[in-house]
Short mmCIF file of C-alpha atoms in Angstrom, two decimals:
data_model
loop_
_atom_site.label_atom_id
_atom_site.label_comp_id
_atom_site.label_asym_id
_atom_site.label_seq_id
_atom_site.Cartn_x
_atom_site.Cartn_y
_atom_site.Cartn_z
CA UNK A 1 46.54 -52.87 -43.34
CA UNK A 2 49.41 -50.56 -42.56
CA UNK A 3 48.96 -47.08 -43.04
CA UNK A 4 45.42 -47.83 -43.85
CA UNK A 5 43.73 -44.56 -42.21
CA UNK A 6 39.95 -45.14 -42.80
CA UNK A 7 37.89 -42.93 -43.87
CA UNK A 8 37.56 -39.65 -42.33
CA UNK A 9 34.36 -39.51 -39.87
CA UNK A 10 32.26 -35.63 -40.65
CA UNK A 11 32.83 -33.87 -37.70
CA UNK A 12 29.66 -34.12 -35.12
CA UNK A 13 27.11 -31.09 -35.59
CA UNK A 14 27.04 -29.62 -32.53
CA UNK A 15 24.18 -30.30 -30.41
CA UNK A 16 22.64 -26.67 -30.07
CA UNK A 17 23.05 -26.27 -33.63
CA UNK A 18 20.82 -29.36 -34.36
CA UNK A 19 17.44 -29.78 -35.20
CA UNK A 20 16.24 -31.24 -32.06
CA UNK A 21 18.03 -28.42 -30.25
CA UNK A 22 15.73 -26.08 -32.57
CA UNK A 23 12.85 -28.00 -31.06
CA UNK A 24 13.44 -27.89 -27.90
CA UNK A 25 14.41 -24.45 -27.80
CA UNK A 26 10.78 -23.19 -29.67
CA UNK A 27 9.12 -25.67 -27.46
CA UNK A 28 10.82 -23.77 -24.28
CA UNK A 29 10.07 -20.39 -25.95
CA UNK A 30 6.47 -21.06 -27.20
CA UNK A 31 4.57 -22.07 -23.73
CA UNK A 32 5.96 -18.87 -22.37
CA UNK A 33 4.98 -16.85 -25.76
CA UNK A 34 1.08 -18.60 -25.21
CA UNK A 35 0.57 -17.80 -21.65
CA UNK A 36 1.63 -13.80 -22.16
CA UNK A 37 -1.08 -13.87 -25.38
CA UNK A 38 -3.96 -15.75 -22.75
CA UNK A 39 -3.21 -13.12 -20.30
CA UNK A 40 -3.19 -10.57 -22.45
CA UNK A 41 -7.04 -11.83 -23.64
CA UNK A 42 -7.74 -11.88 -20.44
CA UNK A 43 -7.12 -8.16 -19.49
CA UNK A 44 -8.78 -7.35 -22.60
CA UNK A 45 -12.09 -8.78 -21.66
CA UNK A 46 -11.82 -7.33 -18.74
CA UNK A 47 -11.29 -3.87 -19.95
CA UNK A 48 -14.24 -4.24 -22.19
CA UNK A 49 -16.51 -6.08 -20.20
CA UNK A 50 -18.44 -3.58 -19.42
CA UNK A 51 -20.20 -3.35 -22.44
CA UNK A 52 -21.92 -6.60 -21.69
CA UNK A 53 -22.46 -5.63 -18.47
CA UNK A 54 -26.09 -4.92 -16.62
CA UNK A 55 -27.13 -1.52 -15.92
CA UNK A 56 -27.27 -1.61 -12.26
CA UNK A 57 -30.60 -1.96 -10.63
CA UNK A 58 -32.02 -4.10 -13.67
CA UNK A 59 -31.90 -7.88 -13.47
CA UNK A 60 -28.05 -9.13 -13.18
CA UNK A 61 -27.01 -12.25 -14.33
CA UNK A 62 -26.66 -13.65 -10.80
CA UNK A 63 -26.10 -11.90 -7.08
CA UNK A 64 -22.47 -11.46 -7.58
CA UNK A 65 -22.53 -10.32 -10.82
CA UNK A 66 -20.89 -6.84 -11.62
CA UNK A 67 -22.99 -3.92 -13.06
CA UNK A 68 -22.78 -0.72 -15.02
CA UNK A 69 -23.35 2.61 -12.97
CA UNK A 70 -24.49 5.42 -14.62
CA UNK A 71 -23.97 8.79 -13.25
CA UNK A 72 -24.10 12.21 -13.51
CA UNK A 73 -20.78 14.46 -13.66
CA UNK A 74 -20.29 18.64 -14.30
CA UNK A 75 -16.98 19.22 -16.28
CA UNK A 76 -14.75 21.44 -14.45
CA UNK A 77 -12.66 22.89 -16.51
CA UNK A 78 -11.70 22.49 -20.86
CA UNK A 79 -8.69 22.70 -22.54
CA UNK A 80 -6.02 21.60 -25.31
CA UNK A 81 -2.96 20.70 -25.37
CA UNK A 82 -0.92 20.37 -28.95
CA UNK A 83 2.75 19.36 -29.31
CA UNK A 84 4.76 18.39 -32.87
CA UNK A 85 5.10 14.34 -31.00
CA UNK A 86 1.36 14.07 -30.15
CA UNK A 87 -0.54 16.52 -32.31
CA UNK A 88 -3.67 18.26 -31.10
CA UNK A 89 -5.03 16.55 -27.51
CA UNK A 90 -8.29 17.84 -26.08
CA UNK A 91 -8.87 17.62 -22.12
CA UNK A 92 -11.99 17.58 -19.57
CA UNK A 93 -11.95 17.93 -15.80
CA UNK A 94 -15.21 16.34 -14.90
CA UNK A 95 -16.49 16.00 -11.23
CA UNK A 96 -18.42 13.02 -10.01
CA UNK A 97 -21.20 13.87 -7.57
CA UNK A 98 -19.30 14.24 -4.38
CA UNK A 99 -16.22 12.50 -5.36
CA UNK A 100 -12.81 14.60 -6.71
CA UNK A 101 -12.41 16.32 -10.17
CA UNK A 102 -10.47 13.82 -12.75
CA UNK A 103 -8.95 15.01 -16.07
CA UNK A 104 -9.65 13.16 -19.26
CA UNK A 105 -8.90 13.14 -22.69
CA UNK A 106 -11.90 13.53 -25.23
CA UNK A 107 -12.10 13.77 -28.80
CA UNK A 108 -12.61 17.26 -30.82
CA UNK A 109 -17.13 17.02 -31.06
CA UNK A 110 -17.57 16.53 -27.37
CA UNK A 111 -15.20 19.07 -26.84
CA UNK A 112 -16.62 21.22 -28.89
CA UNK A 113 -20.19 20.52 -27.36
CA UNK A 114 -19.31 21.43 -23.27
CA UNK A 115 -18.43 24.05 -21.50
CA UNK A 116 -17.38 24.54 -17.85
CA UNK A 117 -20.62 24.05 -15.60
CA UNK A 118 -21.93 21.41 -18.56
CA UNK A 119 -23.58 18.55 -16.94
CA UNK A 120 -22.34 15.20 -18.82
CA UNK A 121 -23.51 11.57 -18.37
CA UNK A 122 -21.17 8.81 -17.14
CA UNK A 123 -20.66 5.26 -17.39
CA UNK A 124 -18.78 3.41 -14.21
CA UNK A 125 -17.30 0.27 -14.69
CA UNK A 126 -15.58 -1.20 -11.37
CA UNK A 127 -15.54 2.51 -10.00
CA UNK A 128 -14.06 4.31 -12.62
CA UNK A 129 -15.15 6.10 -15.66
CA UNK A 130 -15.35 4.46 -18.79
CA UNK A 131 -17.18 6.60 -20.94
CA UNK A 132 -18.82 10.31 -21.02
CA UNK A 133 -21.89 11.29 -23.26
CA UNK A 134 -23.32 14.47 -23.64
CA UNK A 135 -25.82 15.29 -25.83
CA UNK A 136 -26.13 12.11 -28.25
CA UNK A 137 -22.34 12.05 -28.62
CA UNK A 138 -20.31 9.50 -26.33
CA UNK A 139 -16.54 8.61 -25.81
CA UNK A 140 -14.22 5.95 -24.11
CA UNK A 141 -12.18 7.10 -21.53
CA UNK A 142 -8.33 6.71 -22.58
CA UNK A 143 -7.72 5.08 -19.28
CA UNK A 144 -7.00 1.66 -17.42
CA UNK A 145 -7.73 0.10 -13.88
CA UNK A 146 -4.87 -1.10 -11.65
CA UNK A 147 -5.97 -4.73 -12.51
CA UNK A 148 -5.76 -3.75 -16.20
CA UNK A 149 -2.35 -2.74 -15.95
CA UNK A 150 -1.16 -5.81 -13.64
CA UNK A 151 -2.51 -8.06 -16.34
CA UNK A 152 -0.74 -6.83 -18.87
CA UNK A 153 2.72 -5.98 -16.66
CA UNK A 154 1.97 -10.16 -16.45
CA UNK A 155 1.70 -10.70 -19.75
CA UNK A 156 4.28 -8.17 -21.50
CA UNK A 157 7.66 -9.95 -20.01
CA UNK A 158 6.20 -13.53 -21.47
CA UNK A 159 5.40 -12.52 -24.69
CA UNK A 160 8.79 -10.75 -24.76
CA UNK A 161 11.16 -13.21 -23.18
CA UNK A 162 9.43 -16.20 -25.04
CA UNK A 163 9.87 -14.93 -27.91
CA UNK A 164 13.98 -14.14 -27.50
CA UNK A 165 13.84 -17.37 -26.31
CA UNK A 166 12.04 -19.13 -29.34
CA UNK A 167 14.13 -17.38 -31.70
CA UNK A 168 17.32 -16.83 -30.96
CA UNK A 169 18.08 -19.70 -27.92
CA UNK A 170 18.82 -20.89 -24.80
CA UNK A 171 21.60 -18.92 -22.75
CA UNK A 172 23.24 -22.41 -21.38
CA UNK A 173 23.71 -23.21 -25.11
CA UNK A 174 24.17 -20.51 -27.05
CA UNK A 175 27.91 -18.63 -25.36
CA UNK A 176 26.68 -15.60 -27.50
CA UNK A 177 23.05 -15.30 -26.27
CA UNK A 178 24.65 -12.72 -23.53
CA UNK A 179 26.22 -10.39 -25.68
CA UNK A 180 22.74 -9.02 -27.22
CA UNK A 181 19.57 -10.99 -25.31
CA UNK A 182 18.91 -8.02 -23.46
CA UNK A 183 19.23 -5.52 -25.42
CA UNK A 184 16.53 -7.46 -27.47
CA UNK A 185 14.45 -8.74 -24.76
CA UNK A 186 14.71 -5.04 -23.68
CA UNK A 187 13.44 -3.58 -27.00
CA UNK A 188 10.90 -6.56 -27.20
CA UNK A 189 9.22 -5.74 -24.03
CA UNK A 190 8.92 -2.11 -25.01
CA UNK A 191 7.42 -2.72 -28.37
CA UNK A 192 4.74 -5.53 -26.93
CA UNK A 193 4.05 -3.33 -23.99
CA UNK A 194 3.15 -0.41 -26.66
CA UNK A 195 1.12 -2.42 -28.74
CA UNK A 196 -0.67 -4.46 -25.37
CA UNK A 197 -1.38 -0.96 -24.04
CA UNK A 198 -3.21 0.29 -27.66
CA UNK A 199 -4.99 -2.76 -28.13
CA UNK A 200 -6.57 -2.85 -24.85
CA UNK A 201 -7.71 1.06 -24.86
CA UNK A 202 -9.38 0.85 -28.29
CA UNK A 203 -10.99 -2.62 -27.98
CA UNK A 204 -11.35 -2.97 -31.28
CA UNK A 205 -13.92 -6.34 -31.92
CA UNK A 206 -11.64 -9.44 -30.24
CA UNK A 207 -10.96 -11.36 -33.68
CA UNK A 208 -9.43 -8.05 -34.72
CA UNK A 209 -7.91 -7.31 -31.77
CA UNK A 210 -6.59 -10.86 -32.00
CA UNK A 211 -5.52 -11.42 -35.27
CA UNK A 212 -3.00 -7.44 -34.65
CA UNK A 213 -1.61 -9.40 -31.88
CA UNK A 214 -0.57 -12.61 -33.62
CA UNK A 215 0.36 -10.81 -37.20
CA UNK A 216 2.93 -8.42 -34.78
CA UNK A 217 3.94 -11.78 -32.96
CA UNK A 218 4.67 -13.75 -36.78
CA UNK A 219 6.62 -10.14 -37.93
CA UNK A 220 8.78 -9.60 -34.34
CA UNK A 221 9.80 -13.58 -34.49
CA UNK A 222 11.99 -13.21 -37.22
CA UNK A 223 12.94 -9.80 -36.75
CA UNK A 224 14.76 -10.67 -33.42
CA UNK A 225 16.19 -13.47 -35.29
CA UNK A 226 17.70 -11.22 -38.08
CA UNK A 227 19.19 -8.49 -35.31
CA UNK A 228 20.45 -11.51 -33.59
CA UNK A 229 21.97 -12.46 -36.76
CA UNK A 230 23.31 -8.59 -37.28
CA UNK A 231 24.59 -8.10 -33.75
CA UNK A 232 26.35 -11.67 -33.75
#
């Protein structure tokens, strides 16, 4: 029929806009997201293994197994350090046998309870110092081992660049993922790095320590989303 036009077709969604572009992007996003929390478990249990761990010289597990050393030490030297940022920090020296003086930061009792010359019991995990005790009163050591921080310098960029990824999209089809990606993904590893860094020094019992980790996960999805949404 002449001048018979049809009826006007709804212009195609475009494809990153659609739901199984969604998909696709959270199921690129997520794998990377789940492999930064399993290494972050990971380093974890390996920070707080040794509480599990053998006393050396009593039956082990097996021949490889690793064990808990205790020692003696003689703190060096005492003193405090207090800033408006940090508040009121208390510091030990403490010597090990014949090995070199190391600084450490204690809490206010133990402090309290040494002096210079004091002899103080040690617990060695993988040769270094994971707690002090003197006198019924015993501390962790505010301090990680090389293999501690590679895990989590592993696991910080996944958790951070999966979730960019899972919520705001894939660079090759999203033209505007360039103008504020790094900025986020920048301000995403910072926060997770924080957070991986507090979580492994305090080991807290692992379903707590767990649970933290996803609830900040479930709050930073959508709040990348939202600056996405205010930068765009």
């Amino acid at each position: 029929m002449d001048g018979w036009a049809g009826t006007p077709s709804k212009p195609k969604r475009r494809w990153r806009d659609s739901r199984t572009a969604r998909t696709l992007i959270v199921l690129a996003g997520l794998p990377l997201v789940v492999l930064g929390f399993v290494l972050f478990v990971g380093t974890y249990e390996e920070r707080g293994a040794y509480r599990t761990a053998p006393v050396c010289g009593t039956p082990a597990p097996g021949p490889d197994a690793d064990c808990l050393l205790l020692e003696s030490g003689q703190v060096t030297r005492k003193w405090v350090s207090s800033s408006v940022e940090d508040g009121t920090s208390y510091y030990l020296n403490i010597a090990r046998g014949e090995g070199a003086t190391q600084k450490y930061m204690v809490d206010e009792p133990l402090y309290r309870h040494v002096e210079a010359g004091t002899a103080v019991d040690l617990k060695i995990w993988k040769d270094m110092v994971v707690r002090i005790a003197h006198d019924g009163h015993e501390v962790s050591t505010l301090a990680l081992s090389w293999r501690n921080w590679l895990g989590l310098a592993e696991a910080v960029p996944l958790i951070a660049v999966g979730t960019v990824v899972t919520t705001y999209g894939l660079p090759g089809r999203n033209p505007e993922f360039w103008d504020s990606s790094l900025l986020l993904t920048m301000g995403m590893v910072l926060v997770t790095a924080i957070g991986a860094v507090v979580l492994t020094l305090v080991q807290w019992p692992f379903p707590v320590t767990l649970g933290l980790a996803v609830a900040a996960w479930l709050i930073a999805a959508p709040t990348v989303r939202y600056l996405h949404t205010s930068f765009s």
